[in-house]
Amino acid sequence: MDDNYDVLVAGGGLVGATLASALGRRPGLRVAVVDKSPPPPWPGGEYDVRVSAVNRASQTVLGNLGAWEAIEKRRAHAFCAVAACVGGDGEVLFHAADIGETHLGHMVENNLIIRALTERAGDSVVRITDSITKVHQDAAGVTVATASHGELRARVLAACDGPGSTVRAQCGFATGGGDYRQRCIVANVQFDGDHRRTAWQRFLPHGPLGVLPLAAGHCSIAWSCADARAAEIAGMDDAGFTAALADALDGRLGAITKVGPRLSFALSHMRAADYVDRRVVLVGDAAHVVHPLAGLGANLGIMDAAALAAPLLEAHAAGRDPGAQLVLRRYERRRRAENATAQAVLHAFNLVFTRDHLQSGTAGMVDAALTLANRVQPAKNLLMQLAAGLSGDLPALARPVLRGGA
Ligand SMILES: Cc1cc2nc3c(=O)[nH]c(=O)nc-3n(C[C@H](O)[C@H](O)[C@H](O)COP(=O)(O)OP(=O)(O)OC[C@H]3O[C@@H](n4cnc5c(N)ncnc54)[C@H](O)[C@@H]3O)c2cc1C
């Protein structure tokens, strides 16, 4: 069977859409995206409940792909500070001005990012709405069985099909990880107070509660709770949920005036031992799943997509096989250690700040430690630069001035 495509992207979520858009810019490279669902329409009216903190590096990738302008024109909300506390007065405040920046990131609806990327890629990328059911690898390519489009064949299969990746399972990639026994409840909420363009993170005994600024008076909340508490919250009506949230926030942002529909996600961490195997490459949540407490998962995945696009495009330009192990390993080398470090830090944060000890006598100590940490400005600046994606080993697409190709 002839190859249908050079690169087949399994999954057109935030990460798959980024990769497809980066590859679709190169004439002559045959790229297709297969996703169970069609690309979302432009969001309008009320905010969609799935919203992400997009850091500076991801913003640059989206800008270099020509998608950021359309996003910003519709609605993207810059935040210029992040404040973390455990409940008392102790707080660590990270402010963009301390590192000479105007903002640390933007809050953007996931569907808006996917739509903008899809529009930019346009007809240069084939879109197939279908489910991948089976994958077969051989020396020359990868054959993918779909539920209703028969078999598709490509020289490279990029698995961007999320945490429960069918491709990863089909190809037998080894993974490690575990269940946090937490769920994250997300909702859009309105307050009568001013969020001051600050993202708040409150570490509560059951798990971290993030309040992320949208338009004035509007916030997105991401409330991670132990399973039992999450089940209680899921059973609450609007009034009960409002009261529980107000209690958890301790009046920080004023009175809650409206709560939107809630979604809840089981939380786990996962790490693939290898990202590459016989023309199949894992990208984004298919390769690594992190706790959402720092809003980093999609940002790591967008960096993966930017880092993978570079060797694929180079191989294509040089007339080499983009599925060669050497080509794909370049991506793996660049991203695996970086993702593992981020994962370890987030895991440790969740363990340290979210346990019964915060209910026992040590909460005061953690509070005091935060007050102290707030004074260590150089360490704070370093953390801020890393989280915003302003330092570290950034792929070319994530650098503000694009020097040719990806
Ligand atoms: C509550 C919560 C809040 C978060 N907040 C943030 C944040 O603020 N900032 C941030 O950076 N990250 C955040 N994250 C993490 C972020 O959402 C994920 O890291 C990101 O969505 C991963 O993108 P992805 O494209 O790899 O996978 P997904 O978003 O899971 O997309 C996978 C795609 O593959 C498709 N697919 C799956 N299986 C198949 C199949 N068999 N055949 C065809 N298509 C298939 C799906 O339809 C989907 O479109 C958050 C996560 C959670 C749970």
Coordinates of C-alpha atoms and ligand atoms in Angstrom, one line a residue:
M1 CA 0.0 0.0 0.0
D2 CA 1.4 3.5 -0.8
D3 CA 1.7 6.0 2.0
N4 CA -1.3 8.3 2.2
Y5 CA 0.6 10.8 4.3
D6 CA 4.0 11.7 5.5
V7 CA 2.7 12.5 8.9
L8 CA -0.6 11.4 10.4
V9 CA -1.5 13.2 13.6
A10 CA -3.7 11.2 15.9
G11 CA -5.9 13.7 17.8
G12 CA -6.6 17.3 17.0
G13 CA -6.7 18.7 20.5
L14 CA -4.4 21.6 21.7
V15 CA -1.3 19.6 20.9
G16 CA -2.3 17.9 17.7
A17 CA -3.7 21.1 16.3
T18 CA -0.4 22.9 17.1
L19 CA 1.7 20.1 15.4
A20 CA -0.5 20.0 12.4
S21 CA -0.4 23.7 12.0
A22 CA 3.4 23.8 12.3
L23 CA 3.8 21.0 9.7
G24 CA 1.0 22.2 7.3
R25 CA 3.0 25.4 6.6
R26 CA 5.5 23.3 4.5
P27 CA 4.5 22.8 0.9
G28 CA 4.8 19.2 -0.3
L29 CA 4.5 17.6 3.2
R30 CA 1.4 15.5 3.3
V31 CA -0.2 15.9 6.7
A32 CA -3.6 14.7 8.1
V33 CA -5.3 14.9 11.5
V34 CA -7.7 12.2 12.7
D35 CA -9.9 13.1 15.6
K36 CA -13.1 11.6 17.0
S37 CA -14.7 15.1 16.9
P38 CA -14.7 17.8 14.2
P39 CA -12.8 21.0 15.0
P40 CA -14.8 23.2 17.4
P41 CA -16.5 26.4 16.1
W42 CA -15.3 29.8 17.2
P43 CA -16.6 30.2 20.8
G44 CA -19.0 33.1 21.4
G45 CA -21.3 34.3 24.2
E46 CA -20.6 32.7 27.6
Y47 CA -17.1 31.4 28.2
D48 CA -16.5 27.8 27.5
V49 CA -15.8 25.8 30.7
R50 CA -12.4 24.5 29.4
V51 CA -10.0 27.3 29.8
S52 CA -6.2 27.1 29.9
A53 CA -3.4 29.3 31.3
V54 CA -1.2 29.8 28.2
N55 CA 2.3 30.8 29.1
R56 CA 4.5 33.2 27.2
A57 CA 6.4 30.5 25.3
S58 CA 3.1 28.9 24.1
Q59 CA 1.9 32.4 23.1
T60 CA 5.0 32.8 21.0
V61 CA 4.4 29.4 19.3
L62 CA 0.8 30.4 18.5
G63 CA 2.1 33.8 17.3
N64 CA 4.7 32.3 15.0
L65 CA 2.0 30.0 13.6
G66 CA -0.2 33.0 12.9
A67 CA -2.9 31.9 15.3
W68 CA -2.4 34.3 18.2
E69 CA -3.8 37.4 16.5
A70 CA -7.2 35.7 16.0
I71 CA -7.2 34.5 19.6
E72 CA -6.4 37.9 21.0
K73 CA -8.9 39.6 18.8
R74 CA -11.7 37.5 20.3
R75 CA -10.8 37.0 24.0
A76 CA -7.5 36.3 25.8
H77 CA -7.0 37.6 29.3
A78 CA -3.5 38.5 30.4
F79 CA -2.5 37.8 34.0
C80 CA 0.4 39.7 35.5
A81 CA 0.8 37.9 38.8
V82 CA 0.4 34.6 40.5
A83 CA -0.3 34.4 44.3
A84 CA 0.0 31.1 46.3
C85 CA -1.1 30.6 49.8
V86 CA -2.2 27.8 52.2
G87 CA -4.9 29.6 54.1
G88 CA -3.2 32.0 56.6
D89 CA -1.6 35.3 55.8
G90 CA 1.6 33.7 54.3
E91 CA 1.7 34.1 50.6
V92 CA 4.1 33.9 47.8
L93 CA 3.5 36.6 45.1
F94 CA 5.1 36.2 41.7
H95 CA 4.7 39.5 39.8
A96 CA 5.7 40.0 36.1
A97 CA 7.1 43.4 36.9
D98 CA 9.8 41.8 39.0
I99 CA 11.3 40.3 35.9
G100 CA 10.6 43.3 33.7
E101 CA 7.6 41.8 32.0
T102 CA 4.1 43.1 31.5
H103 CA 2.4 39.7 32.0
L104 CA 3.1 36.0 32.8
G105 CA 0.5 34.5 30.5
H106 CA -3.1 34.6 29.3
M107 CA -6.3 32.7 30.1
V108 CA -7.8 31.4 26.9
E109 CA -10.6 28.9 26.0
N110 CA -9.2 25.7 24.7
N111 CA -11.6 25.6 21.8
L112 CA -10.6 29.1 20.7
I113 CA -7.0 28.0 20.4
I114 CA -7.9 24.8 18.5
R115 CA -10.2 26.8 16.1
A116 CA -7.6 29.5 15.5
L117 CA -4.9 26.9 14.7
T118 CA -7.3 24.9 12.4
E119 CA -8.1 28.1 10.5
R120 CA -4.5 28.9 10.0
A121 CA -3.6 25.5 8.8
G122 CA -6.6 25.6 6.4
D123 CA -6.5 23.2 3.4
S124 CA -2.8 22.4 3.9
V125 CA -3.9 19.7 6.5
V126 CA -6.4 17.0 5.7
R127 CA -9.0 16.6 8.5
I128 CA -10.6 13.2 9.1
T129 CA -13.4 12.9 11.8
D130 CA -13.1 9.3 13.0
S131 CA -11.8 7.1 15.8
I132 CA -8.5 5.3 15.5
T133 CA -9.0 1.7 16.6
K134 CA -5.9 -0.2 15.7
V135 CA -2.2 0.6 14.8
H136 CA 0.2 -1.6 12.9
Q137 CA 3.9 -0.7 12.6
D138 CA 6.3 -2.0 10.0
A139 CA 9.8 -1.0 8.8
A140 CA 8.4 1.3 6.1
G141 CA 5.5 3.0 7.7
V142 CA 2.5 2.8 10.1
T143 CA -1.0 1.6 9.2
V144 CA -3.9 2.9 11.2
A145 CA -7.4 1.4 11.2
T146 CA -10.3 3.8 11.7
A147 CA -13.9 3.1 12.6
S148 CA -15.3 4.3 9.3
H149 CA -12.6 5.5 7.0
G150 CA -10.8 2.2 6.6
E151 CA -7.0 2.1 6.8
L152 CA -4.7 5.1 6.6
R153 CA -1.0 4.8 6.1
A154 CA 1.8 7.2 7.0
R155 CA 5.6 7.4 7.4
V156 CA 5.2 8.8 10.8
L157 CA 2.3 8.6 13.3
A158 CA 2.3 11.3 15.9
A159 CA 0.1 10.3 18.9
C160 CA -1.5 13.4 20.2
D161 CA -4.6 11.5 21.4
G162 CA -4.4 12.5 25.0
P163 CA -3.9 10.8 28.3
G164 CA -5.8 7.6 27.4
S165 CA -4.0 7.4 24.1
T166 CA -5.2 4.5 22.0
V167 CA -2.0 4.7 19.8
R168 CA 0.2 4.4 22.9
A169 CA -1.7 1.3 24.1
Q170 CA -1.8 -0.3 20.6
C171 CA 2.0 0.1 20.2
G172 CA 2.8 -1.2 23.7
F173 CA 4.7 1.8 25.1
A174 CA 5.6 1.3 28.7
T175 CA 4.3 3.9 31.2
G176 CA 4.7 4.7 34.9
G177 CA 2.5 6.8 37.1
G178 CA -0.5 6.6 39.4
D179 CA -3.8 7.9 40.5
Y180 CA -3.9 11.1 42.6
R181 CA -7.3 10.0 44.1
Q182 CA -8.4 13.5 43.4
R183 CA -10.8 15.1 40.9
C184 CA -10.5 18.6 39.5
I185 CA -13.8 20.5 39.3
V186 CA -13.8 23.3 36.8
A187 CA -16.3 26.1 36.4
N188 CA -16.6 29.7 35.4
V189 CA -17.6 32.0 38.3
Q190 CA -18.5 35.7 38.6
F191 CA -17.4 37.7 41.6
D192 CA -18.2 41.3 42.7
G193 CA -14.5 41.8 43.6
D194 CA -11.5 42.7 41.4
H195 CA -9.3 39.8 40.5
R196 CA -6.5 42.3 39.7
R197 CA -5.3 40.2 36.8
T198 CA -3.8 37.8 39.4
A199 CA -4.0 34.0 39.3
W200 CA -4.7 32.7 42.8
Q201 CA -3.7 29.3 44.0
R202 CA -4.9 28.3 47.5
F203 CA -3.6 25.0 48.9
L204 CA -6.4 23.5 50.9
P205 CA -6.3 20.2 52.9
H206 CA -8.2 18.4 50.2
G207 CA -6.2 19.8 47.3
P208 CA -5.3 23.0 45.5
L209 CA -7.9 25.6 44.4
G210 CA -6.9 27.8 41.5
V211 CA -8.8 31.0 40.6
L212 CA -7.8 32.3 37.2
P213 CA -8.8 35.7 35.9
L214 CA -10.9 36.1 32.7
A215 CA -12.7 39.4 31.9
A216 CA -13.4 41.8 34.8
G217 CA -15.4 40.0 37.5
H218 CA -15.2 36.7 35.7
C219 CA -12.8 33.8 36.8
S220 CA -12.3 30.2 35.9
I221 CA -11.8 28.0 38.9
A222 CA -9.9 24.7 38.9
W223 CA -10.6 23.0 42.3
S224 CA -8.7 19.8 42.9
C225 CA -10.2 17.7 45.8
A226 CA -9.8 14.3 47.2
D227 CA -12.3 11.9 45.6
A228 CA -14.8 11.8 48.5
R229 CA -14.9 15.6 48.8
A230 CA -15.2 16.0 45.0
A231 CA -18.2 13.6 45.0
E232 CA -19.9 15.8 47.7
I233 CA -19.3 18.9 45.7
A234 CA -20.5 17.2 42.5
G235 CA -23.8 16.6 44.2
M236 CA -24.4 20.2 45.2
D237 CA -26.8 22.6 43.5
D238 CA -25.7 26.1 42.6
A239 CA -26.4 27.5 46.0
G240 CA -24.6 24.7 47.8
F241 CA -21.6 25.0 45.4
T242 CA -21.5 28.8 45.9
A243 CA -21.4 28.4 49.7
A244 CA -18.7 25.8 49.5
L245 CA -16.6 27.8 47.2
A246 CA -17.0 31.0 49.2
D247 CA -15.9 29.1 52.3
A248 CA -12.8 27.7 50.5
L249 CA -11.9 31.1 49.2
D250 CA -12.4 32.9 52.5
G251 CA -13.8 36.0 50.8
R252 CA -10.6 36.6 48.8
L253 CA -12.3 37.9 45.7
G254 CA -15.5 39.3 47.2
A255 CA -19.0 37.8 46.9
I256 CA -19.8 35.2 44.3
T257 CA -22.6 36.5 42.1
K258 CA -23.0 33.6 39.6
V259 CA -21.6 30.1 39.1
G260 CA -21.7 28.3 35.8
P261 CA -22.0 24.6 35.0
R262 CA -19.3 22.3 36.5
L263 CA -17.1 19.7 34.9
S264 CA -15.0 17.2 36.8
F265 CA -11.8 15.3 35.8
A266 CA -10.1 12.4 37.5
L267 CA -6.5 13.3 38.2
S268 CA -3.5 11.0 37.6
H269 CA 0.1 11.3 36.6
M270 CA 1.7 9.3 33.8
R271 CA 5.0 9.2 32.1
A272 CA 5.9 7.1 29.1
A273 CA 9.4 5.5 29.4
D274 CA 10.1 6.2 25.7
Y275 CA 8.5 8.7 23.4
V276 CA 9.5 7.0 20.1
D277 CA 9.1 3.5 18.8
R278 CA 9.2 2.4 15.1
R279 CA 7.8 5.5 13.4
V280 CA 5.4 6.3 16.2
V281 CA 6.0 9.3 18.4
L282 CA 4.2 10.3 21.6
V283 CA 3.4 14.0 22.1
G284 CA 1.6 16.0 24.8
D285 CA -0.7 14.2 27.2
A286 CA -0.1 10.9 25.3
A287 CA 3.5 11.1 26.6
H288 CA 3.1 12.7 30.0
V289 CA 0.3 13.8 32.3
V290 CA 0.8 16.3 35.1
H291 CA -1.3 17.6 37.9
P292 CA -3.2 20.7 36.7
L293 CA -2.2 22.8 39.8
A294 CA 0.3 25.0 37.8
G295 CA -1.6 25.0 34.5
L296 CA 1.3 23.5 32.7
G297 CA 0.1 20.4 30.9
A298 CA -0.9 22.0 27.6
N299 CA 2.1 24.3 27.7
L300 CA 4.4 21.3 27.9
G301 CA 2.5 19.7 25.1
I302 CA 2.7 22.8 22.9
M303 CA 6.5 22.8 23.4
D304 CA 6.6 19.1 22.4
A305 CA 4.7 19.9 19.2
A306 CA 7.1 22.8 18.4
A307 CA 10.1 20.6 19.2
L308 CA 8.9 17.7 17.1
A309 CA 8.0 19.9 14.1
A310 CA 11.6 21.1 13.7
P311 CA 13.3 17.7 12.9
L312 CA 10.3 16.5 10.8
L313 CA 10.5 19.7 8.7
E314 CA 14.3 19.5 8.4
A315 CA 14.1 15.8 7.3
H316 CA 11.5 16.7 4.7
A317 CA 13.5 19.6 3.4
A318 CA 16.6 17.4 3.0
G319 CA 14.6 14.7 1.2
R320 CA 15.2 12.3 4.2
D321 CA 12.7 9.9 5.8
P322 CA 10.9 11.9 8.5
G323 CA 10.1 8.6 10.3
A324 CA 13.7 7.6 10.7
Q325 CA 14.6 6.7 14.3
L326 CA 17.4 9.3 14.3
V327 CA 15.0 12.1 13.3
L328 CA 12.4 11.2 16.0
R329 CA 15.0 10.6 18.7
R330 CA 16.1 14.3 18.4
Y331 CA 12.7 15.3 19.6
E332 CA 12.7 12.7 22.4
R333 CA 16.1 13.9 23.6
R334 CA 15.0 17.5 23.7
R335 CA 11.7 17.0 25.5
R336 CA 11.8 13.9 27.7
A337 CA 14.1 15.2 30.5
E338 CA 12.4 18.6 30.6
N339 CA 8.9 17.1 30.9
A340 CA 10.1 14.7 33.6
T341 CA 11.5 17.6 35.6
A342 CA 8.3 19.6 35.4
Q343 CA 6.3 16.5 36.4
A344 CA 8.5 15.8 39.4
V345 CA 8.2 19.4 40.6
L346 CA 4.4 19.4 40.3
H347 CA 4.1 16.0 41.9
A348 CA 6.2 17.3 44.9
F349 CA 4.1 20.5 45.2
N350 CA 0.9 18.5 45.4
L351 CA 2.4 16.1 48.0
V352 CA 3.8 18.8 50.2
F353 CA 0.9 21.2 50.2
T354 CA -2.0 18.9 49.9
R355 CA -2.2 16.4 52.7
D356 CA -3.7 15.9 56.1
H357 CA -0.7 17.6 57.6
L358 CA -2.2 20.9 56.5
Q359 CA -5.1 20.0 58.8
S360 CA -2.8 19.2 61.6
G361 CA -0.4 21.5 63.5
T362 CA 2.1 22.0 60.6
A363 CA -0.1 24.3 58.5
G364 CA 1.3 27.3 60.5
M365 CA 4.8 26.2 59.7
V366 CA 4.0 26.0 55.9
D367 CA 2.4 29.4 56.2
A368 CA 5.6 30.8 57.8
A369 CA 7.7 29.1 55.2
L370 CA 5.7 30.8 52.4
T371 CA 6.1 34.2 54.0
L372 CA 9.9 33.5 54.1
A373 CA 10.0 32.2 50.5
N374 CA 8.2 35.3 49.4
R375 CA 11.3 37.3 50.3
V376 CA 13.7 35.2 48.2
Q377 CA 13.4 37.3 45.1
P378 CA 16.1 35.7 42.9
A379 CA 14.6 32.2 43.3
K380 CA 11.1 33.6 42.6
N381 CA 12.3 35.3 39.5
L382 CA 13.9 32.1 38.3
L383 CA 10.7 30.1 38.9
M384 CA 8.7 32.8 37.1
Q385 CA 10.9 32.8 34.1
L386 CA 10.7 29.0 33.8
A387 CA 6.9 28.8 34.3
A388 CA 6.3 31.6 31.8
G389 CA 8.6 29.9 29.3
L390 CA 11.0 32.8 29.1
S391 CA 14.1 30.7 29.7
G392 CA 15.2 27.1 29.3
D393 CA 15.8 25.1 26.1
L394 CA 13.1 26.6 23.9
P395 CA 12.4 25.2 20.4
A396 CA 12.8 27.8 17.5
L397 CA 9.1 28.1 17.2
A398 CA 8.9 29.3 20.8
R399 CA 11.5 32.1 20.3
P400 CA 10.1 35.5 19.7
V401 CA 12.1 36.1 16.5
L402 CA 11.7 33.2 14.2
R403 CA 14.9 32.5 12.4
G404 CA 13.7 30.7 9.2
G405 CA 11.8 27.3 9.3
A406 CA 10.5 25.8 12.5
Ligands
LIG1 C1 -9.0 20.5 35.0 C2 -7.8 20.7 34.1 C3 -7.3 22.0 34.0 C4 -6.2 22.2 33.2 N1 -5.7 23.5 33.0 C5 -4.5 23.7 32.3 C6 -4.0 25.0 32.1 O1 -4.5 26.0 32.7 N2 -2.9 25.1 31.3 C7 -2.3 24.1 30.7 O2 -1.2 24.3 30.1 N3 -2.8 22.8 30.9 C8 -3.9 22.6 31.6 N4 -4.4 21.4 31.7 C9 -3.8 20.3 31.0 C10 -4.3 20.3 29.5 O3 -5.7 20.3 29.4 C11 -3.8 19.0 28.8 O4 -2.4 18.9 29.0 C12 -4.0 19.2 27.3 O5 -5.4 19.3 27.0 C13 -3.4 18.0 26.6 O6 -3.6 18.2 25.2 P1 -3.5 17.0 24.2 O7 -3.9 17.6 22.8 O8 -2.3 16.3 24.4 O9 -4.7 16.0 24.6 P2 -6.2 16.2 24.7 O10 -6.6 17.6 25.0 O11 -6.8 15.1 25.5 O12 -6.7 15.9 23.1 C14 -6.7 14.6 22.6 C15 -7.5 14.6 21.3 O13 -7.4 13.3 20.7 C16 -8.7 12.9 20.4 N5 -8.7 11.4 20.4 C17 -8.5 10.7 21.6 N6 -8.6 9.3 21.2 C18 -8.8 9.3 19.9 C19 -8.9 8.2 19.0 N7 -8.8 6.9 19.4 N8 -9.1 8.5 17.7 C20 -9.2 9.8 17.3 N9 -9.1 10.8 18.1 C21 -8.9 10.6 19.4 C22 -9.7 13.6 21.3 O14 -10.9 13.7 20.7 C23 -9.0 14.9 21.6 O15 -9.4 15.9 20.6 C24 -5.6 21.1 32.5 C25 -6.1 19.8 32.7 C26 -7.2 19.6 33.5 C27 -7.7 18.3 33.6

